[in-house]
Coordinates of C-alpha atoms in Angstrom, one line a residue:
X1 CA 74.2 -49.8 7.6
X2 CA 74.1 -53.0 9.7
X3 CA 75.3 -53.4 13.3
X4 CA 78.8 -54.6 12.4
X5 CA 79.5 -51.7 10.0
X6 CA 78.2 -49.3 12.6
X7 CA 80.5 -50.7 15.3
X8 CA 83.5 -50.5 12.9
X9 CA 82.6 -46.9 12.1
X10 CA 82.4 -46.0 15.8
X11 CA 85.8 -47.7 16.5
X12 CA 87.4 -45.8 13.6
X13 CA 86.1 -42.5 14.9
X14 CA 87.5 -43.3 18.4
X15 CA 90.9 -44.0 16.9
X16 CA 90.8 -40.7 14.9
X17 CA 89.8 -38.7 18.0
X18 CA 92.5 -40.4 20.1
X19 CA 95.2 -39.6 17.4
X20 CA 94.0 -36.0 17.2
X21 CA 94.2 -35.6 21.0
X22 CA 97.7 -37.1 21.0
X23 CA 98.8 -34.6 18.3
X24 CA 97.4 -31.7 20.2
X25 CA 99.2 -32.8 23.4
X26 CA 102.5 -33.1 21.5
X27 CA 101.9 -29.4 20.3
X28 CA 101.5 -28.3 23.9
X29 CA 97.7 -27.8 23.6
X30 CA 96.6 -30.6 26.0
X31 CA 93.5 -28.7 27.2
X32 CA 91.4 -26.0 25.5
X33 CA 91.0 -22.8 27.5
X34 CA 88.5 -23.2 30.3
X35 CA 86.4 -20.4 28.9
X36 CA 85.9 -22.1 25.5
X37 CA 82.3 -23.3 25.2
X38 CA 80.2 -25.0 22.6
X39 CA 79.1 -21.8 21.0
X40 CA 82.7 -20.7 20.7
X41 CA 83.3 -23.6 18.3
X42 CA 80.0 -23.8 16.4
X43 CA 77.5 -21.6 14.7
X44 CA 74.2 -21.9 16.5
X45 CA 72.0 -21.6 13.4
X46 CA 73.9 -24.4 11.6
X47 CA 73.7 -26.7 14.6
X48 CA 70.0 -25.9 15.0
X49 CA 69.4 -26.9 11.4
X50 CA 71.2 -30.2 11.8
X51 CA 69.3 -31.0 15.0
X52 CA 66.0 -30.2 13.4
X53 CA 66.8 -32.4 10.4
X54 CA 67.9 -35.3 12.6
X55 CA 64.7 -35.1 14.7
X56 CA 62.5 -35.0 11.7
X57 CA 64.3 -37.9 10.0
X58 CA 64.3 -40.2 13.1
X59 CA 61.0 -39.1 14.7
X60 CA 62.5 -38.5 18.1
X61 CA 62.7 -35.3 20.2
X62 CA 66.1 -33.7 20.1
X63 CA 68.0 -30.9 22.0
X64 CA 71.6 -29.9 22.8
X65 CA 72.4 -28.7 26.3
X66 CA 75.4 -27.8 28.4
X67 CA 76.9 -30.6 30.5
X68 CA 74.7 -29.6 33.5
X69 CA 71.5 -29.7 31.4
X70 CA 71.0 -26.0 30.4
X71 CA 69.5 -25.8 26.9
X72 CA 71.8 -24.5 24.1
X73 CA 69.5 -25.1 21.1
X74 CA 65.7 -24.8 20.8
X75 CA 63.9 -28.1 21.3
X76 CA 63.1 -30.1 18.1
X77 CA 60.0 -32.4 17.8
X78 CA 59.4 -32.2 21.5
X79 CA 56.2 -34.0 22.7
X80 CA 53.4 -32.1 24.3
X81 CA 53.8 -34.3 27.4
X82 CA 57.3 -33.1 28.0
X83 CA 57.3 -29.5 26.8
X84 CA 53.8 -28.4 27.8
X85 CA 53.0 -30.5 30.9
X86 CA 56.0 -32.0 32.7
X87 CA 58.5 -29.1 32.1
X88 CA 55.9 -26.6 33.0
X89 CA 55.9 -27.8 36.6
X90 CA 58.8 -26.8 38.9
X91 CA 59.6 -30.3 40.0
X92 CA 59.1 -31.8 36.6
X93 CA 61.6 -29.3 35.0
X94 CA 64.1 -30.0 37.8
X95 CA 63.8 -33.7 37.2
X96 CA 64.1 -33.4 33.4
X97 CA 67.3 -31.3 33.6
X98 CA 68.8 -33.8 36.1
X99 CA 67.9 -36.6 33.7
X100 CA 69.4 -34.7 30.7
X101 CA 72.7 -34.3 32.7
X102 CA 72.9 -38.0 33.4
X103 CA 72.1 -39.0 29.8
X104 CA 74.7 -36.7 28.4
X105 CA 77.5 -37.5 30.7
X106 CA 80.9 -38.2 29.0
X107 CA 80.8 -41.8 27.7
X108 CA 83.4 -42.7 25.1
X109 CA 81.9 -46.2 24.5
X110 CA 78.6 -45.1 23.0
X111 CA 75.3 -43.4 23.5
X112 CA 73.5 -43.7 26.9
X113 CA 70.0 -45.3 26.4
X114 CA 67.7 -45.4 29.4
X115 CA 64.2 -44.5 30.6
X116 CA 63.7 -40.9 31.6
X117 CA 64.3 -40.4 35.3
X118 CA 61.0 -38.5 35.5
X119 CA 58.3 -39.6 33.0
X120 CA 59.7 -43.1 32.2
X121 CA 59.8 -42.4 28.5
X122 CA 62.9 -43.7 26.7
X123 CA 65.7 -41.2 26.1
X124 CA 69.2 -41.3 24.8
X125 CA 72.2 -39.0 25.0
X126 CA 75.8 -38.6 23.7
X127 CA 78.4 -36.3 24.9
X128 CA 80.3 -33.8 22.7
X129 CA 83.9 -33.1 23.8
X130 CA 86.9 -31.3 22.6
X131 CA 90.4 -32.4 23.5
X132 CA 89.0 -34.6 26.4
X133 CA 86.8 -31.8 27.9
X134 CA 83.0 -32.3 28.0
X135 CA 81.4 -29.2 26.4
X136 CA 77.8 -30.3 25.5
X137 CA 75.1 -33.1 25.5
X138 CA 73.1 -34.1 22.5
X139 CA 69.9 -35.6 23.8
X140 CA 67.1 -37.5 22.0
X141 CA 64.1 -39.5 22.9
X142 CA 60.6 -38.9 24.3
X143 CA 59.4 -42.2 22.8
X144 CA 57.5 -45.1 24.5
X145 CA 57.4 -48.8 23.8
X146 CA 56.0 -52.0 25.3
X147 CA 58.2 -51.6 28.4
X148 CA 56.7 -48.3 29.5
X149 CA 54.3 -48.6 32.5
X150 CA 51.2 -46.4 32.2
X151 CA 50.4 -46.7 35.9
X152 CA 53.8 -45.4 36.9
X153 CA 53.3 -42.5 34.5
X154 CA 50.0 -41.5 36.2
X155 CA 51.7 -41.8 39.6
X156 CA 54.4 -39.4 38.3
X157 CA 51.7 -36.9 37.2
X158 CA 50.3 -36.9 40.7
X159 CA 53.8 -36.5 42.1
X160 CA 54.6 -33.3 40.2
X161 CA 51.1 -31.9 40.5
X162 CA 50.0 -32.2 36.8
X163 CA 46.4 -32.7 35.6
X164 CA 46.0 -36.5 35.3
X165 CA 43.5 -36.4 32.4
X166 CA 45.6 -34.0 30.3
X167 CA 48.7 -36.0 31.3
X168 CA 47.2 -39.3 30.0
X169 CA 46.0 -37.7 26.8
X170 CA 49.5 -36.2 26.1
X171 CA 51.0 -39.5 27.1
X172 CA 49.0 -41.4 24.4
X173 CA 50.2 -38.9 21.8
X174 CA 53.9 -39.8 22.4
X175 CA 55.6 -41.6 19.5
X176 CA 55.8 -45.3 19.9
X177 CA 59.1 -46.9 18.8
X178 CA 60.5 -50.3 19.3
X179 CA 63.5 -50.3 21.7
X180 CA 65.8 -51.9 19.1
X181 CA 65.0 -49.1 16.7
X182 CA 65.6 -46.5 19.3
X183 CA 69.0 -48.0 20.1
X184 CA 69.9 -47.7 16.4
X185 CA 69.0 -44.0 16.6
X186 CA 71.3 -43.8 19.6
X187 CA 74.2 -45.3 17.7
X188 CA 73.6 -42.8 14.8
X189 CA 73.5 -40.1 17.5
X190 CA 76.8 -41.3 18.9
X191 CA 78.5 -41.2 15.4
X192 CA 77.2 -37.6 14.9
X193 CA 78.3 -36.6 18.4
X194 CA 81.8 -38.0 17.8
X195 CA 81.9 -36.2 14.4
X196 CA 81.0 -33.0 16.1
X197 CA 83.7 -33.6 18.7
X198 CA 86.2 -34.0 15.8
X199 CA 84.9 -30.8 14.2
X200 CA 85.1 -29.1 17.6
X201 CA 88.8 -30.2 17.9
X202 CA 89.5 -28.9 14.3
X203 CA 87.7 -25.6 15.1
X204 CA 89.8 -25.3 18.3
X205 CA 93.0 -25.9 16.4
X206 CA 91.9 -23.5 13.7
X207 CA 91.1 -20.9 16.4
X208 CA 94.5 -21.5 17.9
X209 CA 96.1 -21.0 14.5
X210 CA 94.0 -17.8 13.9
X211 CA 95.1 -16.5 17.3
X212 CA 98.7 -17.2 16.4
X213 CA 98.4 -15.5 13.0
X214 CA 96.6 -12.6 14.6
X215 CA 99.3 -12.3 17.3
X216 CA 102.0 -12.6 14.6
X217 CA 100.2 -10.0 12.5
X218 CA 100.0 -7.6 15.5
X219 CA 103.7 -8.2 16.2
X220 CA 104.5 -7.4 12.6
X221 CA 102.4 -4.3 12.7
X222 CA 104.0 -3.2 15.9
X223 CA 107.5 -3.8 14.5
X224 CA 106.6 -2.1 11.3
X225 CA 105.2 0.9 13.1
X226 CA 108.3 0.9 15.3
X227 CA 110.7 0.8 12.4
X228 CA 108.6 3.4 10.5
X229 CA 108.8 5.7 13.6
X230 CA 112.5 5.3 13.7
X231 CA 112.8 6.2 10.0
X232 CA 110.4 9.1 10.4
X233 CA 112.3 10.4 13.4
X234 CA 115.6 10.5 11.5
X235 CA 116.7 14.1 10.5
X236 CA 117.7 12.6 7.1
X237 CA 115.4 12.5 4.1
X238 CA 114.9 8.8 3.4
X239 CA 113.4 7.4 0.2
X240 CA 113.0 3.7 -0.8
X241 CA 113.0 2.9 -4.5
X242 CA 112.8 -0.2 -6.6
X243 CA 115.3 -1.1 -9.4
X244 CA 113.4 1.1 -11.8
X245 CA 113.5 4.1 -9.6
X246 CA 109.9 4.0 -8.4
X247 CA 109.2 5.1 -4.9
X248 CA 108.4 2.4 -2.3
X249 CA 108.9 4.3 0.9
X250 CA 108.8 7.9 1.9
X251 CA 109.6 9.2 5.4
X252 CA 108.3 12.3 7.2
X253 CA 111.3 14.3 6.3
X254 CA 110.6 13.7 2.6
X255 CA 107.0 14.8 3.3
X256 CA 108.2 18.0 4.9
X257 CA 110.6 18.7 2.1
X258 CA 108.2 18.1 -0.8
X259 CA 104.7 18.4 0.6
X260 CA 103.7 15.0 -0.8
X261 CA 102.3 12.3 1.4
X262 CA 103.4 8.6 1.1
X263 CA 100.2 7.5 -0.7
X264 CA 100.6 10.4 -3.2
X265 CA 104.1 9.3 -4.3
X266 CA 104.1 5.5 -3.9
X267 CA 104.8 3.9 -7.2
X268 CA 105.8 7.1 -8.9
X269 CA 109.3 7.7 -10.4
X270 CA 111.7 9.5 -8.1
X271 CA 112.7 11.8 -10.9
X272 CA 109.1 13.0 -11.3
X273 CA 108.7 13.8 -7.7
X274 CA 112.2 15.1 -6.9
X275 CA 113.9 16.1 -10.2
X276 CA 117.0 17.3 -8.3
X277 CA 117.6 13.6 -7.3
X278 CA 117.0 12.3 -10.8
X279 CA 120.7 12.0 -11.4
X280 CA 120.9 9.5 -8.6
X281 CA 118.9 6.9 -10.5
X282 CA 122.0 5.8 -12.4
X283 CA 123.8 5.4 -9.1
X284 CA 120.8 3.3 -7.8
X285 CA 121.4 0.8 -10.5
X286 CA 125.2 0.9 -9.9
X287 CA 124.7 0.4 -6.1
X288 CA 122.4 -2.6 -6.7
X289 CA 124.7 -4.2 -9.3
X290 CA 127.8 -3.8 -7.1
X291 CA 126.2 -4.5 -3.8
X292 CA 128.0 -1.5 -2.3
X293 CA 126.7 2.0 -1.2
X294 CA 127.4 5.0 -3.4
X295 CA 128.0 8.2 -1.6
X296 CA 128.3 11.8 -2.8
X297 CA 129.4 14.4 -0.3
X298 CA 128.8 18.2 -0.3
X299 CA 126.5 18.3 -3.2
X300 CA 125.6 22.0 -3.7
X301 CA 122.1 23.2 -4.5
X302 CA 120.1 26.5 -4.6
X303 CA 117.0 26.6 -2.2
X304 CA 115.0 29.8 -2.3
X305 CA 118.1 31.7 -3.5
X306 CA 120.3 30.3 -0.8
X307 CA 123.2 28.0 -1.4
X308 CA 122.9 24.8 0.6
X309 CA 124.9 21.6 0.7
X310 CA 123.9 18.0 1.3
X311 CA 125.3 14.4 1.4
X312 CA 123.5 12.0 -0.9
X313 CA 123.9 8.3 -0.1
X314 CA 122.5 5.3 -2.0
X315 CA 122.4 1.9 -0.2
X316 CA 121.5 -1.3 -2.1
X317 CA 118.5 -3.2 -0.7
X318 CA 117.3 -6.7 -1.5
X319 CA 114.0 -7.8 0.2
X320 CA 112.1 -11.0 -0.7
X321 CA 114.0 -11.2 -4.0
X322 CA 112.9 -7.7 -5.0
X323 CA 115.9 -5.4 -5.7
X324 CA 115.9 -1.8 -4.8
X325 CA 117.8 0.9 -2.9
X326 CA 117.5 3.4 -0.1
X327 CA 118.3 7.0 -1.0
X328 CA 119.4 9.1 2.0
X329 CA 119.8 12.8 1.9
X330 CA 121.4 14.8 4.7
X331 CA 121.4 18.6 4.8
X332 CA 125.0 19.5 5.9
X333 CA 124.8 23.2 5.2
X334 CA 125.3 24.2 8.9
X335 CA 128.2 21.7 9.1
X336 CA 129.9 23.2 6.0
X337 CA 129.4 26.7 7.3
X338 CA 130.9 25.8 10.7
X339 CA 133.8 24.3 9.0
X340 CA 134.2 27.4 6.8
X341 CA 133.9 29.6 9.9
X342 CA 136.6 27.6 11.7
X343 CA 138.9 28.0 8.7
X344 CA 138.1 31.7 8.5
X345 CA 138.6 31.9 12.3
X346 CA 142.0 30.3 11.9
X347 CA 142.8 32.8 9.2
X348 CA 141.7 35.7 11.3
X349 CA 143.8 34.5 14.2
X350 CA 146.8 34.3 11.9
X351 CA 146.0 37.8 10.4
X352 CA 145.4 39.1 13.9
X353 CA 148.8 37.8 15.1
X354 CA 150.4 39.3 12.0
X355 CA 148.6 42.6 12.5
X356 CA 149.7 42.7 16.2
X357 CA 153.3 41.9 15.1
X358 CA 153.2 44.6 12.4
X359 CA 151.8 47.1 14.9
X360 CA 154.7 46.4 17.3
X361 CA 157.1 46.8 14.5
X362 CA 155.5 50.0 13.3
X363 CA 155.5 51.4 16.9
X364 CA 159.3 51.5 17.1
X365 CA 160.1 53.6 14.0
X366 CA 156.9 55.7 14.6
X367 CA 158.1 56.5 18.1
X368 CA 161.5 57.6 16.6
X369 CA 159.8 59.7 13.9
X370 CA 157.5 61.4 16.5
X371 CA 160.4 61.9 19.0
X372 CA 162.7 63.4 16.4
X373 CA 160.0 65.6 14.9
X374 CA 159.1 67.0 18.3
X375 CA 162.8 67.5 19.1
X376 CA 163.4 69.2 15.7
X377 CA 160.5 71.6 16.3
X378 CA 161.8 72.3 19.8
X379 CA 165.4 73.0 18.6
X380 CA 164.3 75.2 15.7
X381 CA 161.4 77.2 17.2
X382 CA 161.6 77.1 21.0
X383 CA 163.1 80.0 22.9
X384 CA 165.9 78.7 25.1
X385 CA 169.4 79.8 26.2
X386 CA 171.0 76.8 24.6
X387 CA 169.3 77.4 21.2
X388 CA 170.5 81.1 21.3
X389 CA 174.0 80.2 22.3
X390 CA 174.3 77.6 19.6
X391 CA 172.9 80.1 17.0
X392 CA 175.5 82.7 18.0
X393 CA 178.2 80.2 17.8
X394 CA 177.2 79.5 14.2
X395 CA 177.4 83.3 13.4
X396 CA 173.6 84.0 13.5
X397 CA 170.9 84.5 16.0
X398 CA 167.8 82.5 16.9
X399 CA 165.3 85.0 15.7
X400 CA 166.7 84.8 12.1
X401 CA 166.5 81.0 12.3
X402 CA 162.9 81.1 13.5
X403 CA 162.0 83.6 10.7
X404 CA 163.6 81.3 8.1
X405 CA 161.8 78.3 9.4
X406 CA 158.4 80.0 9.4
X407 CA 159.1 81.7 6.1
X408 CA 159.8 78.3 4.5
X409 CA 156.8 76.6 6.2
X410 CA 159.0 74.2 8.0
X411 CA 157.1 74.7 11.2
X412 CA 153.8 73.7 9.5
X413 CA 155.5 70.7 8.0
X414 CA 156.7 69.6 11.4
X415 CA 153.3 70.1 12.9
X416 CA 151.8 67.9 10.0
X417 CA 154.4 65.2 10.7
X418 CA 153.7 65.2 14.4
X419 CA 149.9 65.2 13.9
X420 CA 150.1 62.4 11.3
X421 CA 152.4 60.4 13.5
X422 CA 150.1 60.8 16.5
X423 CA 147.1 59.7 14.4
X424 CA 149.1 56.7 13.2
X425 CA 149.9 55.9 16.8
X426 CA 146.3 56.0 17.8
X427 CA 145.4 53.6 15.0
X428 CA 148.2 51.2 16.1
X429 CA 147.1 51.4 19.7
X430 CA 143.4 50.7 18.8
X431 CA 144.5 47.8 16.6
X432 CA 146.6 46.3 19.3
X433 CA 143.7 46.7 21.8
X434 CA 141.2 45.0 19.5
X435 CA 143.5 42.1 18.6
X436 CA 144.7 41.5 22.1
X437 CA 143.0 38.6 23.9
X438 CA 140.8 39.7 26.8
X439 CA 141.3 38.5 30.3
X440 CA 137.5 38.2 30.7
X441 CA 137.4 40.4 33.8
X442 CA 134.5 42.9 33.9
X443 CA 135.2 46.5 35.0
X444 CA 133.2 49.7 35.1
X445 CA 133.7 51.3 31.7
X446 CA 132.4 54.4 29.9
X447 CA 130.3 53.3 27.0
X448 CA 130.9 56.6 25.1
X449 CA 134.6 56.1 25.2
X450 CA 134.4 52.6 23.9
X451 CA 132.0 53.7 21.1
X452 CA 134.5 56.4 20.1
X453 CA 137.4 53.9 20.0
X454 CA 135.3 51.6 17.8
X455 CA 134.5 54.5 15.5
X456 CA 138.1 55.5 15.2
X457 CA 139.0 51.9 14.4
X458 CA 136.5 51.8 11.6
X459 CA 137.7 55.1 10.2
X460 CA 141.1 53.6 9.9
X461 CA 139.8 50.9 7.6
X462 CA 139.2 51.0 3.8
X463 CA 137.4 49.0 1.1
X464 CA 139.9 47.6 -1.3
X465 CA 137.4 46.6 -3.9
X466 CA 135.8 50.0 -4.2
X467 CA 139.0 52.0 -3.3
X468 CA 137.1 53.9 -0.7
X469 CA 138.5 55.0 2.6
X470 CA 136.2 54.7 5.6
X471 CA 137.9 57.8 7.1
X472 CA 135.7 59.9 4.7
X473 CA 132.5 58.7 6.6
X474 CA 131.0 61.4 8.7
X475 CA 130.3 60.8 12.4
X476 CA 127.7 62.9 14.2
X477 CA 127.6 62.4 18.0
X478 CA 124.5 63.1 20.0
X479 CA 125.6 62.2 23.5
X480 CA 123.7 63.1 26.6
X481 CA 125.2 64.2 29.9
X482 CA 127.7 61.5 30.9
X483 CA 129.4 59.6 32.0
X484 CA 127.8 56.3 30.9
X485 CA 129.2 53.5 33.1
X486 CA 128.5 49.9 32.5
X487 CA 130.2 46.8 34.0
X488 CA 131.7 45.0 31.1
X489 CA 134.7 43.7 29.3
X490 CA 135.6 46.7 27.2
X491 CA 137.1 44.7 24.4
X492 CA 134.0 42.7 23.9
X493 CA 131.7 45.7 23.9
X494 CA 134.1 47.4 21.5
X495 CA 133.8 44.3 19.2
X496 CA 130.0 44.8 19.2
X497 CA 130.2 48.4 18.2
X498 CA 132.9 47.7 15.6
X499 CA 130.8 44.9 14.0
X500 CA 127.8 47.2 13.7
X501 CA 129.8 50.2 12.4
X502 CA 131.9 48.1 10.0
X503 CA 128.8 46.5 8.5
X504 CA 127.1 49.9 8.2
X505 CA 130.2 51.4 6.6
X506 CA 130.4 48.7 4.0
X507 CA 126.6 49.0 3.2
X508 CA 126.8 52.7 2.8
X509 CA 129.9 52.8 0.6
X510 CA 128.6 50.0 -1.6
X511 CA 125.3 51.9 -2.1
X512 CA 126.8 55.4 -2.4
X513 CA 127.1 55.4 -6.2
X514 CA 123.4 54.5 -6.5
X515 CA 122.0 56.8 -3.8
X516 CA 124.4 59.7 -4.1
X517 CA 124.3 60.2 -0.3
X518 CA 127.4 60.9 1.6
X519 CA 127.9 58.1 4.1
X520 CA 127.1 59.3 7.6
X521 CA 126.7 57.7 11.1
X522 CA 124.8 59.2 14.0
X523 CA 126.0 58.0 17.3
X524 CA 123.7 58.5 20.4
X525 CA 124.3 57.6 24.0
X526 CA 122.2 58.5 27.0
X527 CA 120.6 57.0 30.1
X528 CA 117.1 55.4 30.0
X529 CA 115.5 53.9 33.2
X530 CA 118.6 52.6 34.8
X531 CA 120.2 51.5 31.6
X532 CA 122.7 53.0 29.1
X533 CA 121.1 53.2 25.6
X534 CA 123.3 53.3 22.5
X535 CA 121.9 54.0 19.1
X536 CA 124.0 53.6 15.9
X537 CA 122.2 55.0 12.9
X538 CA 123.4 55.0 9.3
X539 CA 121.9 56.4 6.1
X540 CA 122.6 53.3 4.0
X541 CA 120.2 51.3 1.8
X542 CA 118.3 49.8 4.8
X543 CA 117.0 46.3 5.1
X544 CA 113.8 44.5 4.0
X545 CA 111.6 43.1 6.8
X546 CA 112.8 39.5 6.0
X547 CA 116.5 40.6 6.4
X548 CA 115.7 42.6 9.5
X549 CA 114.1 39.6 11.2
X550 CA 117.1 37.4 10.4
X551 CA 119.9 39.8 10.9
X552 CA 121.0 38.2 14.2
X553 CA 120.8 34.6 12.9
X554 CA 124.1 32.7 12.8
X555 CA 125.5 32.4 9.3
X556 CA 122.9 34.7 7.8
X557 CA 124.5 37.3 5.5
X558 CA 123.5 39.4 2.5
X559 CA 127.0 39.8 1.4
X560 CA 128.4 37.8 -1.5
X561 CA 130.7 34.8 -0.9
X562 CA 134.1 35.6 0.5
X563 CA 133.0 39.0 2.0
X564 CA 131.3 37.9 5.2
X565 CA 130.6 34.7 7.3
X566 CA 127.3 35.8 8.8
X567 CA 128.7 35.5 12.3
X568 CA 129.5 39.1 13.3
X569 CA 125.9 40.2 14.2
X570 CA 125.1 36.9 15.9
X571 CA 128.2 37.2 18.0
X572 CA 127.3 40.8 18.9
X573 CA 123.8 39.8 19.9
X574 CA 125.2 37.0 22.1
X575 CA 127.6 39.4 23.8
X576 CA 124.9 42.0 24.6
X577 CA 122.1 39.7 25.6
X578 CA 124.0 36.8 27.3
X579 CA 127.2 38.3 28.7
X580 CA 126.0 41.8 29.4
X581 CA 122.4 41.1 30.3
X582 CA 121.1 43.7 27.8
X583 CA 118.9 43.9 24.8
X584 CA 119.7 44.5 21.1
X585 CA 117.4 45.1 18.1
X586 CA 117.4 46.5 14.6
X587 CA 115.1 49.1 13.2
X588 CA 115.1 49.5 9.4
X589 CA 113.2 49.5 6.2
X590 CA 114.1 49.6 2.5
X591 CA 115.9 52.8 1.6
X592 CA 115.5 54.1 5.2
X593 CA 118.9 53.4 6.6
X594 CA 119.3 51.2 9.7
X595 CA 119.4 51.9 13.4
X596 CA 120.8 49.4 15.9
X597 CA 119.5 50.0 19.5
X598 CA 121.5 48.6 22.4
X599 CA 120.5 48.9 26.1
X600 CA 122.9 47.7 28.8
X601 CA 122.2 47.9 32.6
X602 CA 124.1 50.8 34.0
X603 CA 126.7 50.0 36.7
X604 CA 125.0 49.3 40.0
X605 CA 121.6 48.6 38.4
X606 CA 121.9 44.9 37.8

């Protein structure tokens, strides 16, 4: 390469570097970060190999330093004079580094060629920059030519305190090179330094792009984790599938429902993992084709022998040209049960109103029947002046009338009418008291009396399906010394006792044909440590441990559909524990009957 070609090459590199810097400025990257250094942009081993090859090819010493002269690479082809003599002295090392810094100063016009500021040997240097910032010096030299003054060299040896004999010997070993040839090496060095500046710029741009990509990747991961956490936090079971029904996403609710982790089901057919959702595959295709969600509400299913309901929704999904759908499953069993309970509650309100109305209507003729029956007995059997006078006026006497009435059993009939009428009156009174809305005011009430009223109310009921009258159930009472006062709303406590007795009565009568036992309740009431303790024991079929643990759960029932709502015992538990500040538990076992134990603070104890 001749001089003109070399100058054209240098000019071309300058233009490329200026254009690159202009582009970087337009992108907003006018300056690299201040902490970016030479070794952040280059691999040291690769640069060391290039430097060693350049030194070997040109016959000059070579090293790359920081802008202030600190070595970055290991010296290549250094002379003994510089490395083992001059730089071994404190002053010589200081002068060498100062000279290196001057030689490598930023010079966009070309390499700096000049005698060393210390030894007088010829050195050269070119700067390496990135985006206009000086990051390194590439230094060459340690050669002598006809312009080097040997006497000045000896004087410098004396100045730095080096051995003059050894200094001269090392001096004579230094490579001799014509100045013109050394300048040609300098021009080649400048080209290489500019090329390295261009590479440094490209590496910086690449590093910027990598940082942007890494930041974008972190942002994508953060967003993905955020969205995944949102989906996993949903109470719904969410499954993503492709157009063929293969699983692409699987949230934590699905993991909990099936026991399969995401990596275990990804790519598998939904019908293989969740067969009960297999029928939804056709709806997936339909939803994708129509671009509209497909929703099925109140889909029934059996889970561990329990009937449950769910809403199944299929939403079409198109992502990056890949068609698929999201299947969402919501368990609405509790919602359905609450709705059914509300409907049942409305029915019970209507029935209660009807019963109250009927009770009032029955009370009127019942009062007339009882009144006339008592009056009839009084006029036929009671000794009085008016009865005797009326009998005499009719041509007989009262004694004969009484004898006739008793002989014909009319007195017993009247007693039976009166007794039946009074029993019917008590049933009507209890029914009115149970259906009547409470005023919510707590008073001191006798627990034994409330328990007796609840028992009487249960005895008046009957089981239509089994044609069995609850009045045939025996009640044994084991009451301690009363009274048993508690501060409560009597109607609410009566509701608790009624629910327990009614459930027990149904259980005993249903099981009577199998067990052969005559249904019997044992009612106990006594004081225990400042509380009134009530025990209601039956001789029914009892409960398994699983049923006993869940007996107070809302909506839990062992009765078949239409017989119970599963709310009676939970409401009773709420009344005792929350409203009355007491405790309530069940003791039972299979074929051992059941005992419900209730303890309520006695009046004045709370």
